[in-house]
Amino acid sequence: MNLRKRRPLAAALVLAACLAPALPARAQPGEPPEALFQQGTAALGRGEYGAAIDTFELLADRGFVHPDASYNRGLAYVTRVREGADRPGDLGRAAAAFEEALRLRPGDADADRALDLVRAEITRRRSRRAADAVDARPTLDRVVVGLASERTWAAAALLASLLLSLGVVLRRRPAGPAHVAGSVLAPTALVALLALVPLTYAARHLRLTTRAGVVVAPEVRLLDEGGRALAAAAQSPIPEGASVEVGRRSGGLAEVRWGAAEGWVPASSIRLLAP
């Protein structure tokens, strides 16, 4: 089975239903990822959301990373919610799965739409309790660094360095258009280089020290590293389905950043996304 391209959902579910009789009821040790994917999709097609969740979670536990598997895992959790059998954190786990699918396949319209619907449902449920919305505005430094990848910032810094060198060479030419161009280009490229180098290092630091995660508990409150509640966080719990940056781990706690808020939360309340 070729997993590189996800079939439309209806077609996938029909295919899964047809395959269902030929697939075992439970995952067997050592089964290849393709077989487990078929098995999970078949269970999803039959409406057996519990079996589908177990199978796609098994795929994730084995380190299998693919946008289709993430997307279908999200569908399985959504199905359990739709059937009224949801457990605390199911919407957050669905949001994590759809967001992971988007990270693995940017521009996936199905995953994007599904993520919006899940987060809208989370917000609707929280609004009944006058609770905070799911999204938080990132701080300015995160916005700027996130405008491009580490590789893009590095390439831009390299280009600025080359333009600076060219500007210096042109400034050494006798008075004339080339000298004027160099006099403008050199300081401009220098300013750009001074801005781009820190951005490159900041993007690298984020890549090496943080992972994207999603809250999969009804809500979590920020703690200090010792596990004590932060006074400032008492009024602002992080809601289910919220995207967070996850840093260090200490014992059973994980360091997170949500918008401008930083602190520690139980590691079990966060689902790390595939890199």
PDB file of C-alpha atoms in Angstrom:
ATOM      1  CA  MET A   1       0.000   0.000   0.000  1.00  0.00           C
ATOM      2  CA  ASN A   2       1.376   3.391  -0.982  1.00  0.00           C
ATOM      3  CA  LEU A   3       1.073   5.789   1.959  1.00  0.00           C
ATOM      4  CA  ARG A   4       2.522   8.797   0.172  1.00  0.00           C
ATOM      5  CA  LYS A   5      -0.822  10.159  -0.944  1.00  0.00           C
ATOM      6  CA  ARG A   6      -3.929  10.070   1.238  1.00  0.00           C
ATOM      7  CA  ARG A   7      -7.122   9.119  -0.563  1.00  0.00           C
ATOM      8  CA  PRO A   8     -10.190  11.283   0.015  1.00  0.00           C
ATOM      9  CA  LEU A   9     -11.696  10.269   3.358  1.00  0.00           C
ATOM     10  CA  ALA A  10     -14.826   8.648   1.936  1.00  0.00           C
ATOM     11  CA  ALA A  11     -12.793   6.515  -0.463  1.00  0.00           C
ATOM     12  CA  ALA A  12     -10.351   5.565   2.254  1.00  0.00           C
ATOM     13  CA  LEU A  13     -13.134   4.458   4.563  1.00  0.00           C
ATOM     14  CA  VAL A  14     -14.837   2.422   1.815  1.00  0.00           C
ATOM     15  CA  LEU A  15     -11.540   0.726   1.020  1.00  0.00           C
ATOM     16  CA  ALA A  16     -10.945   0.053   4.686  1.00  0.00           C
ATOM     17  CA  ALA A  17     -14.384  -1.496   5.081  1.00  0.00           C
ATOM     18  CA  CYS A  18     -13.664  -3.798   2.126  1.00  0.00           C
ATOM     19  CA  LEU A  19     -10.333  -4.788   3.634  1.00  0.00           C
ATOM     20  CA  ALA A  20     -11.762  -5.310   7.105  1.00  0.00           C
ATOM     21  CA  PRO A  21     -12.556  -9.039   6.816  1.00  0.00           C
ATOM     22  CA  ALA A  22      -9.020  -9.778   5.670  1.00  0.00           C
ATOM     23  CA  LEU A  23      -7.330  -7.881   8.493  1.00  0.00           C
ATOM     24  CA  PRO A  24      -6.731  -9.238  12.014  1.00  0.00           C
ATOM     25  CA  ALA A  25      -8.766  -7.802  14.876  1.00  0.00           C
ATOM     26  CA  ARG A  26      -5.717  -6.764  16.867  1.00  0.00           C
ATOM     27  CA  ALA A  27      -2.214  -5.659  16.022  1.00  0.00           C
ATOM     28  CA  GLN A  28       0.351  -8.435  16.094  1.00  0.00           C
ATOM     29  CA  PRO A  29       3.960  -7.964  17.214  1.00  0.00           C
ATOM     30  CA  GLY A  30       6.294  -7.224  14.347  1.00  0.00           C
ATOM     31  CA  GLU A  31       3.612  -6.198  11.863  1.00  0.00           C
ATOM     32  CA  PRO A  32       4.944  -3.735   9.260  1.00  0.00           C
ATOM     33  CA  PRO A  33       3.676  -0.149   9.426  1.00  0.00           C
ATOM     34  CA  GLU A  34       1.691  -0.517   6.197  1.00  0.00           C
ATOM     35  CA  ALA A  35      -0.300  -3.422   7.658  1.00  0.00           C
ATOM     36  CA  LEU A  36      -0.972  -1.517  10.860  1.00  0.00           C
ATOM     37  CA  PHE A  37      -2.078   1.505   8.856  1.00  0.00           C
ATOM     38  CA  GLN A  38      -4.528  -0.631   6.873  1.00  0.00           C
ATOM     39  CA  GLN A  39      -5.762  -2.218  10.069  1.00  0.00           C
ATOM     40  CA  GLY A  40      -6.352   1.135  11.740  1.00  0.00           C
ATOM     41  CA  THR A  41      -8.095   2.559   8.680  1.00  0.00           C
ATOM     42  CA  ALA A  42     -10.289  -0.519   8.462  1.00  0.00           C
ATOM     43  CA  ALA A  43     -11.288  -0.171  12.115  1.00  0.00           C
ATOM     44  CA  LEU A  44     -12.061   3.494  11.511  1.00  0.00           C
ATOM     45  CA  GLY A  45     -14.215   2.562   8.526  1.00  0.00           C
ATOM     46  CA  ARG A  46     -16.202   0.124  10.686  1.00  0.00           C
ATOM     47  CA  GLY A  47     -16.686   2.778  13.358  1.00  0.00           C
ATOM     48  CA  GLU A  48     -14.481   0.900  15.831  1.00  0.00           C
ATOM     49  CA  TYR A  49     -12.800   4.031  17.126  1.00  0.00           C
ATOM     50  CA  GLY A  50     -11.228   2.282  20.106  1.00  0.00           C
ATOM     51  CA  ALA A  51      -9.385  -0.220  17.923  1.00  0.00           C
ATOM     52  CA  ALA A  52      -8.440   2.545  15.475  1.00  0.00           C
ATOM     53  CA  ILE A  53      -7.025   4.709  18.264  1.00  0.00           C
ATOM     54  CA  ASP A  54      -5.036   1.801  19.698  1.00  0.00           C
ATOM     55  CA  THR A  55      -3.598   0.948  16.281  1.00  0.00           C
ATOM     56  CA  PHE A  56      -2.600   4.475  15.291  1.00  0.00           C
ATOM     57  CA  GLU A  57      -1.150   5.124  18.757  1.00  0.00           C
ATOM     58  CA  LEU A  58       0.857   1.918  18.366  1.00  0.00           C
ATOM     59  CA  LEU A  59       2.197   3.247  15.077  1.00  0.00           C
ATOM     60  CA  ALA A  60       3.201   6.485  16.810  1.00  0.00           C
ATOM     61  CA  ASP A  61       4.828   4.599  19.701  1.00  0.00           C
ATOM     62  CA  ARG A  62       6.913   2.656  17.183  1.00  0.00           C
ATOM     63  CA  GLY A  63       8.186   5.905  15.725  1.00  0.00           C
ATOM     64  CA  PHE A  64       6.281   5.683  12.453  1.00  0.00           C
ATOM     65  CA  VAL A  65       5.804   9.233  11.155  1.00  0.00           C
ATOM     66  CA  HIS A  66       3.484   9.999   8.248  1.00  0.00           C
ATOM     67  CA  PRO A  67       0.808  12.682   7.739  1.00  0.00           C
ATOM     68  CA  ASP A  68      -1.846  10.100   6.808  1.00  0.00           C
ATOM     69  CA  ALA A  69      -1.318   8.162  10.026  1.00  0.00           C
ATOM     70  CA  SER A  70      -1.480  11.375  12.068  1.00  0.00           C
ATOM     71  CA  TYR A  71      -4.601  12.538  10.247  1.00  0.00           C
ATOM     72  CA  ASN A  72      -6.411   9.233  10.731  1.00  0.00           C
ATOM     73  CA  ARG A  73      -5.430   9.166  14.395  1.00  0.00           C
ATOM     74  CA  GLY A  74      -7.126  12.531  14.754  1.00  0.00           C
ATOM     75  CA  LEU A  75     -10.224  11.206  12.967  1.00  0.00           C
ATOM     76  CA  ALA A  76     -10.383   8.280  15.385  1.00  0.00           C
ATOM     77  CA  TYR A  77     -10.410  10.610  18.393  1.00  0.00           C
ATOM     78  CA  VAL A  78     -13.008  12.843  16.743  1.00  0.00           C
ATOM     79  CA  THR A  79     -15.190   9.790  16.096  1.00  0.00           C
ATOM     80  CA  ARG A  80     -15.045   8.831  19.774  1.00  0.00           C
ATOM     81  CA  VAL A  81     -16.059  12.377  20.710  1.00  0.00           C
ATOM     82  CA  ARG A  82     -18.883  12.366  18.163  1.00  0.00           C
ATOM     83  CA  GLU A  83     -20.200   9.085  19.577  1.00  0.00           C
ATOM     84  CA  GLY A  84     -20.346  10.591  23.052  1.00  0.00           C
ATOM     85  CA  ALA A  85     -17.768   8.189  24.462  1.00  0.00           C
ATOM     86  CA  ASP A  86     -14.972  10.760  24.680  1.00  0.00           C
ATOM     87  CA  ARG A  87     -12.494  10.811  27.522  1.00  0.00           C
ATOM     88  CA  PRO A  88     -10.799  13.865  29.021  1.00  0.00           C
ATOM     89  CA  GLY A  89      -8.216  15.154  26.565  1.00  0.00           C
ATOM     90  CA  ASP A  90      -9.630  13.494  23.444  1.00  0.00           C
ATOM     91  CA  LEU A  91     -10.179  16.797  21.643  1.00  0.00           C
ATOM     92  CA  GLY A  92      -6.659  17.843  22.541  1.00  0.00           C
ATOM     93  CA  ARG A  93      -5.271  14.572  21.173  1.00  0.00           C
ATOM     94  CA  ALA A  94      -7.267  15.101  17.977  1.00  0.00           C
ATOM     95  CA  ALA A  95      -5.875  18.636  17.681  1.00  0.00           C
ATOM     96  CA  ALA A  96      -2.351  17.300  18.224  1.00  0.00           C
ATOM     97  CA  ALA A  97      -2.819  14.697  15.491  1.00  0.00           C
ATOM     98  CA  PHE A  98      -4.170  17.179  12.939  1.00  0.00           C
ATOM     99  CA  GLU A  99      -1.473  19.727  13.761  1.00  0.00           C
ATOM    100  CA  GLU A 100       1.167  17.028  13.371  1.00  0.00           C
ATOM    101  CA  ALA A 101      -0.300  16.130   9.968  1.00  0.00           C
ATOM    102  CA  LEU A 102      -0.019  19.787   8.955  1.00  0.00           C
ATOM    103  CA  ARG A 103       3.598  19.962  10.095  1.00  0.00           C
ATOM    104  CA  LEU A 104       4.411  16.850   8.084  1.00  0.00           C
ATOM    105  CA  ARG A 105       2.428  18.008   5.044  1.00  0.00           C
ATOM    106  CA  PRO A 106       2.163  21.817   5.022  1.00  0.00           C
ATOM    107  CA  GLY A 107      -0.828  23.079   3.103  1.00  0.00           C
ATOM    108  CA  ASP A 108      -2.964  19.987   3.762  1.00  0.00           C
ATOM    109  CA  ALA A 109      -6.436  21.527   3.469  1.00  0.00           C
ATOM    110  CA  ASP A 110      -8.200  18.555   5.104  1.00  0.00           C
ATOM    111  CA  ALA A 111      -5.972  18.628   8.182  1.00  0.00           C
ATOM    112  CA  ASP A 112      -6.172  22.423   8.392  1.00  0.00           C
ATOM    113  CA  ARG A 113      -9.959  22.369   8.267  1.00  0.00           C
ATOM    114  CA  ALA A 114     -10.173  19.530  10.788  1.00  0.00           C
ATOM    115  CA  LEU A 115      -7.845  21.350  13.191  1.00  0.00           C
ATOM    116  CA  ASP A 116      -9.964  24.509  12.948  1.00  0.00           C
ATOM    117  CA  LEU A 117     -13.144  22.544  13.674  1.00  0.00           C
ATOM    118  CA  VAL A 118     -11.631  20.759  16.678  1.00  0.00           C
ATOM    119  CA  ARG A 119     -10.309  23.968  18.188  1.00  0.00           C
ATOM    120  CA  ALA A 120     -13.632  25.697  17.540  1.00  0.00           C
ATOM    121  CA  GLU A 121     -15.362  22.903  19.458  1.00  0.00           C
ATOM    122  CA  ILE A 122     -12.879  23.226  22.321  1.00  0.00           C
ATOM    123  CA  THR A 123     -13.475  26.983  22.444  1.00  0.00           C
ATOM    124  CA  ARG A 124     -17.244  26.465  22.323  1.00  0.00           C
ATOM    125  CA  ARG A 125     -17.112  24.071  25.253  1.00  0.00           C
ATOM    126  CA  ARG A 126     -14.853  26.356  27.235  1.00  0.00           C
ATOM    127  CA  SER A 127     -17.047  29.377  26.502  1.00  0.00           C
ATOM    128  CA  ARG A 128     -19.817  27.702  28.477  1.00  0.00           C
ATOM    129  CA  ARG A 129     -17.587  28.132  31.504  1.00  0.00           C
ATOM    130  CA  ALA A 130     -16.399  31.612  30.421  1.00  0.00           C
ATOM    131  CA  ALA A 131     -12.915  30.147  30.080  1.00  0.00           C
ATOM    132  CA  ASP A 132     -10.007  31.336  27.943  1.00  0.00           C
ATOM    133  CA  ALA A 133      -9.804  30.599  24.232  1.00  0.00           C
ATOM    134  CA  VAL A 134      -7.360  28.039  22.852  1.00  0.00           C
ATOM    135  CA  ASP A 135      -5.027  30.354  20.941  1.00  0.00           C
ATOM    136  CA  ALA A 136      -2.506  32.695  22.533  1.00  0.00           C
ATOM    137  CA  ARG A 137      -0.575  35.395  20.730  1.00  0.00           C
ATOM    138  CA  PRO A 138       3.141  34.609  20.517  1.00  0.00           C
ATOM    139  CA  THR A 139       5.586  37.202  21.755  1.00  0.00           C
ATOM    140  CA  LEU A 140       7.286  39.504  19.236  1.00  0.00           C
ATOM    141  CA  ASP A 141      10.599  37.631  19.325  1.00  0.00           C
ATOM    142  CA  ARG A 142       8.860  34.353  18.470  1.00  0.00           C
ATOM    143  CA  VAL A 143       6.899  36.042  15.678  1.00  0.00           C
ATOM    144  CA  VAL A 144      10.045  37.463  14.088  1.00  0.00           C
ATOM    145  CA  VAL A 145      12.102  34.263  14.405  1.00  0.00           C
ATOM    146  CA  GLY A 146       9.169  32.218  13.122  1.00  0.00           C
ATOM    147  CA  LEU A 147       8.877  34.232   9.917  1.00  0.00           C
ATOM    148  CA  ALA A 148      11.387  31.885   8.305  1.00  0.00           C
ATOM    149  CA  SER A 149      13.310  28.696   8.980  1.00  0.00           C
ATOM    150  CA  GLU A 150      16.852  28.487  10.313  1.00  0.00           C
ATOM    151  CA  ARG A 151      18.063  27.573   6.814  1.00  0.00           C
ATOM    152  CA  THR A 152      16.344  30.605   5.288  1.00  0.00           C
ATOM    153  CA  TRP A 153      17.802  33.001   7.858  1.00  0.00           C
ATOM    154  CA  ALA A 154      21.265  31.469   7.305  1.00  0.00           C
ATOM    155  CA  ALA A 155      20.956  31.827   3.531  1.00  0.00           C
ATOM    156  CA  ALA A 156      19.868  35.440   3.931  1.00  0.00           C
ATOM    157  CA  ALA A 157      22.822  36.102   6.253  1.00  0.00           C
ATOM    158  CA  LEU A 158      25.201  34.563   3.714  1.00  0.00           C
ATOM    159  CA  LEU A 159      23.752  36.737   0.953  1.00  0.00           C
ATOM    160  CA  ALA A 160      24.135  39.826   3.147  1.00  0.00           C
ATOM    161  CA  SER A 161      27.761  38.866   3.785  1.00  0.00           C
ATOM    162  CA  LEU A 162      28.429  38.545   0.060  1.00  0.00           C
ATOM    163  CA  LEU A 163      26.754  41.887  -0.640  1.00  0.00           C
ATOM    164  CA  LEU A 164      28.840  43.491   2.111  1.00  0.00           C
ATOM    165  CA  SER A 165      32.010  42.172   0.496  1.00  0.00           C
ATOM    166  CA  LEU A 166      30.880  43.434  -2.891  1.00  0.00           C
ATOM    167  CA  GLY A 167      30.036  46.822  -1.410  1.00  0.00           C
ATOM    168  CA  VAL A 168      33.492  47.118   0.179  1.00  0.00           C
ATOM    169  CA  VAL A 169      35.151  46.266  -3.153  1.00  0.00           C
ATOM    170  CA  LEU A 170      33.053  48.811  -5.046  1.00  0.00           C
ATOM    171  CA  ARG A 171      33.798  51.545  -2.490  1.00  0.00           C
ATOM    172  CA  ARG A 172      37.493  51.159  -3.256  1.00  0.00           C
ATOM    173  CA  ARG A 173      36.886  52.021  -6.898  1.00  0.00           C
ATOM    174  CA  PRO A 174      37.612  55.558  -8.085  1.00  0.00           C
ATOM    175  CA  ALA A 175      34.858  58.123  -7.798  1.00  0.00           C
ATOM    176  CA  GLY A 176      32.005  57.194 -10.065  1.00  0.00           C
ATOM    177  CA  PRO A 177      28.769  55.154 -10.185  1.00  0.00           C
ATOM    178  CA  ALA A 178      30.483  51.997  -8.863  1.00  0.00           C
ATOM    179  CA  HIS A 179      31.912  53.903  -5.870  1.00  0.00           C
ATOM    180  CA  VAL A 180      28.500  55.425  -5.106  1.00  0.00           C
ATOM    181  CA  ALA A 181      26.820  52.021  -5.356  1.00  0.00           C
ATOM    182  CA  GLY A 182      29.395  50.527  -3.026  1.00  0.00           C
ATOM    183  CA  SER A 183      28.957  53.378  -0.537  1.00  0.00           C
ATOM    184  CA  VAL A 184      25.239  52.584  -0.357  1.00  0.00           C
ATOM    185  CA  LEU A 185      25.490  48.807  -0.537  1.00  0.00           C
ATOM    186  CA  ALA A 186      28.173  48.252   2.110  1.00  0.00           C
ATOM    187  CA  PRO A 187      26.423  49.891   5.108  1.00  0.00           C
ATOM    188  CA  THR A 188      23.037  48.504   4.061  1.00  0.00           C
ATOM    189  CA  ALA A 189      24.396  44.973   3.852  1.00  0.00           C
ATOM    190  CA  LEU A 190      26.195  45.441   7.185  1.00  0.00           C
ATOM    191  CA  VAL A 191      22.953  46.403   8.941  1.00  0.00           C
ATOM    192  CA  ALA A 192      21.177  43.424   7.372  1.00  0.00           C
ATOM    193  CA  LEU A 193      23.979  41.094   8.437  1.00  0.00           C
ATOM    194  CA  LEU A 194      23.883  42.372  12.016  1.00  0.00           C
ATOM    195  CA  ALA A 195      20.148  41.579  12.116  1.00  0.00           C
ATOM    196  CA  LEU A 196      20.218  38.253  10.270  1.00  0.00           C
ATOM    197  CA  VAL A 197      23.014  36.556  12.225  1.00  0.00           C
ATOM    198  CA  PRO A 198      21.155  36.782  15.587  1.00  0.00           C
ATOM    199  CA  LEU A 199      17.963  35.594  13.890  1.00  0.00           C
ATOM    200  CA  THR A 200      19.824  32.576  12.508  1.00  0.00           C
ATOM    201  CA  TYR A 201      21.199  31.669  15.921  1.00  0.00           C
ATOM    202  CA  ALA A 202      17.810  32.228  17.576  1.00  0.00           C
ATOM    203  CA  ALA A 203      16.108  29.925  15.073  1.00  0.00           C
ATOM    204  CA  ARG A 204      18.811  27.314  15.611  1.00  0.00           C
ATOM    205  CA  HIS A 205      18.456  27.570  19.381  1.00  0.00           C
ATOM    206  CA  LEU A 206      14.698  27.049  19.158  1.00  0.00           C
ATOM    207  CA  ARG A 207      15.138  24.049  16.870  1.00  0.00           C
ATOM    208  CA  LEU A 208      17.668  22.383  19.154  1.00  0.00           C
ATOM    209  CA  THR A 209      16.065  23.136  22.514  1.00  0.00           C
ATOM    210  CA  THR A 210      12.309  23.048  21.908  1.00  0.00           C
ATOM    211  CA  ARG A 211       9.672  20.759  20.428  1.00  0.00           C
ATOM    212  CA  ALA A 212       6.171  21.615  19.324  1.00  0.00           C
ATOM    213  CA  GLY A 213       3.484  20.140  21.549  1.00  0.00           C
ATOM    214  CA  VAL A 214      -0.249  20.281  22.176  1.00  0.00           C
ATOM    215  CA  VAL A 215      -2.087  20.180  25.502  1.00  0.00           C
ATOM    216  CA  VAL A 216      -4.062  16.933  25.780  1.00  0.00           C
ATOM    217  CA  ALA A 217      -5.595  17.527  29.207  1.00  0.00           C
ATOM    218  CA  PRO A 218      -8.812  19.511  29.817  1.00  0.00           C
ATOM    219  CA  GLU A 219      -6.524  22.324  31.020  1.00  0.00           C
ATOM    220  CA  VAL A 220      -3.200  22.693  32.803  1.00  0.00           C
ATOM    221  CA  ARG A 221      -1.876  25.330  35.169  1.00  0.00           C
ATOM    222  CA  LEU A 222       1.696  26.522  35.083  1.00  0.00           C
ATOM    223  CA  LEU A 223       4.002  25.376  37.867  1.00  0.00           C
ATOM    224  CA  ASP A 224       7.539  26.223  38.899  1.00  0.00           C
ATOM    225  CA  GLU A 225      10.313  23.697  38.430  1.00  0.00           C
ATOM    226  CA  GLY A 226       9.594  22.300  41.889  1.00  0.00           C
ATOM    227  CA  GLY A 227       5.976  21.569  40.987  1.00  0.00           C
ATOM    228  CA  ARG A 228       4.466  24.467  42.941  1.00  0.00           C
ATOM    229  CA  ALA A 229       1.729  26.565  41.359  1.00  0.00           C
ATOM    230  CA  LEU A 230       2.770  29.933  39.959  1.00  0.00           C
ATOM    231  CA  ALA A 231       0.724  32.778  41.381  1.00  0.00           C
ATOM    232  CA  ALA A 232       0.542  34.517  38.009  1.00  0.00           C
ATOM    233  CA  ALA A 233      -0.796  31.371  36.368  1.00  0.00           C
ATOM    234  CA  ALA A 234      -3.678  30.872  38.784  1.00  0.00           C
ATOM    235  CA  GLN A 235      -6.064  32.858  36.567  1.00  0.00           C
ATOM    236  CA  SER A 236      -4.754  31.632  33.220  1.00  0.00           C
ATOM    237  CA  PRO A 237      -4.695  27.854  32.744  1.00  0.00           C
ATOM    238  CA  ILE A 238      -3.546  26.606  29.369  1.00  0.00           C
ATOM    239  CA  PRO A 239      -6.587  25.086  27.617  1.00  0.00           C
ATOM    240  CA  GLU A 240      -6.905  21.739  25.915  1.00  0.00           C
ATOM    241  CA  GLY A 241      -5.734  21.750  22.317  1.00  0.00           C
ATOM    242  CA  ALA A 242      -3.411  24.729  22.786  1.00  0.00           C
ATOM    243  CA  SER A 243      -0.113  24.678  20.888  1.00  0.00           C
ATOM    244  CA  VAL A 244       2.923  25.112  23.134  1.00  0.00           C
ATOM    245  CA  GLU A 245       6.702  25.068  22.873  1.00  0.00           C
ATOM    246  CA  VAL A 246       8.160  22.279  24.991  1.00  0.00           C
ATOM    247  CA  GLY A 247      11.660  22.592  26.369  1.00  0.00           C
ATOM    248  CA  ARG A 248      13.476  20.792  29.163  1.00  0.00           C
ATOM    249  CA  ARG A 249      12.104  17.938  31.232  1.00  0.00           C
ATOM    250  CA  SER A 250      12.660  17.472  34.933  1.00  0.00           C
ATOM    251  CA  GLY A 251      11.176  14.461  36.616  1.00  0.00           C
ATOM    252  CA  GLY A 252       7.533  14.278  35.578  1.00  0.00           C
ATOM    253  CA  LEU A 253       7.406  17.930  34.514  1.00  0.00           C
ATOM    254  CA  ALA A 254       8.018  19.618  31.166  1.00  0.00           C
ATOM    255  CA  GLU A 255       8.971  23.249  30.599  1.00  0.00           C
ATOM    256  CA  VAL A 256       6.535  24.976  28.240  1.00  0.00           C
ATOM    257  CA  ARG A 257       5.883  28.353  26.692  1.00  0.00           C
ATOM    258  CA  TRP A 258       2.377  29.423  25.655  1.00  0.00           C
ATOM    259  CA  GLY A 259       2.356  32.869  24.125  1.00  0.00           C
ATOM    260  CA  ALA A 260       4.153  35.012  26.684  1.00  0.00           C
ATOM    261  CA  ALA A 261       3.477  32.599  29.572  1.00  0.00           C
ATOM    262  CA  GLU A 262       6.263  30.254  30.657  1.00  0.00           C
ATOM    263  CA  GLY A 263       6.425  27.574  33.304  1.00  0.00           C
ATOM    264  CA  TRP A 264       6.250  23.857  33.951  1.00  0.00           C
ATOM    265  CA  VAL A 265       3.373  21.407  33.504  1.00  0.00           C
ATOM    266  CA  PRO A 266       2.972  17.648  33.982  1.00  0.00           C
ATOM    267  CA  ALA A 267       4.688  15.978  31.040  1.00  0.00           C
ATOM    268  CA  SER A 268       1.730  13.616  30.645  1.00  0.00           C
ATOM    269  CA  SER A 269      -0.524  16.586  29.796  1.00  0.00           C
ATOM    270  CA  ILE A 270       1.474  17.395  26.632  1.00  0.00           C
ATOM    271  CA  ARG A 271       1.605  15.497  23.347  1.00  0.00           C
ATOM    272  CA  LEU A 272       4.868  16.118  21.513  1.00  0.00           C
ATOM    273  CA  LEU A 273       4.531  16.441  17.742  1.00  0.00           C
ATOM    274  CA  ALA A 274       6.760  14.742  15.236  1.00  0.00           C
ATOM    275  CA  PRO A 275       9.805  16.900  14.407  1.00  0.00           C
TER     276      PRO A 275
END
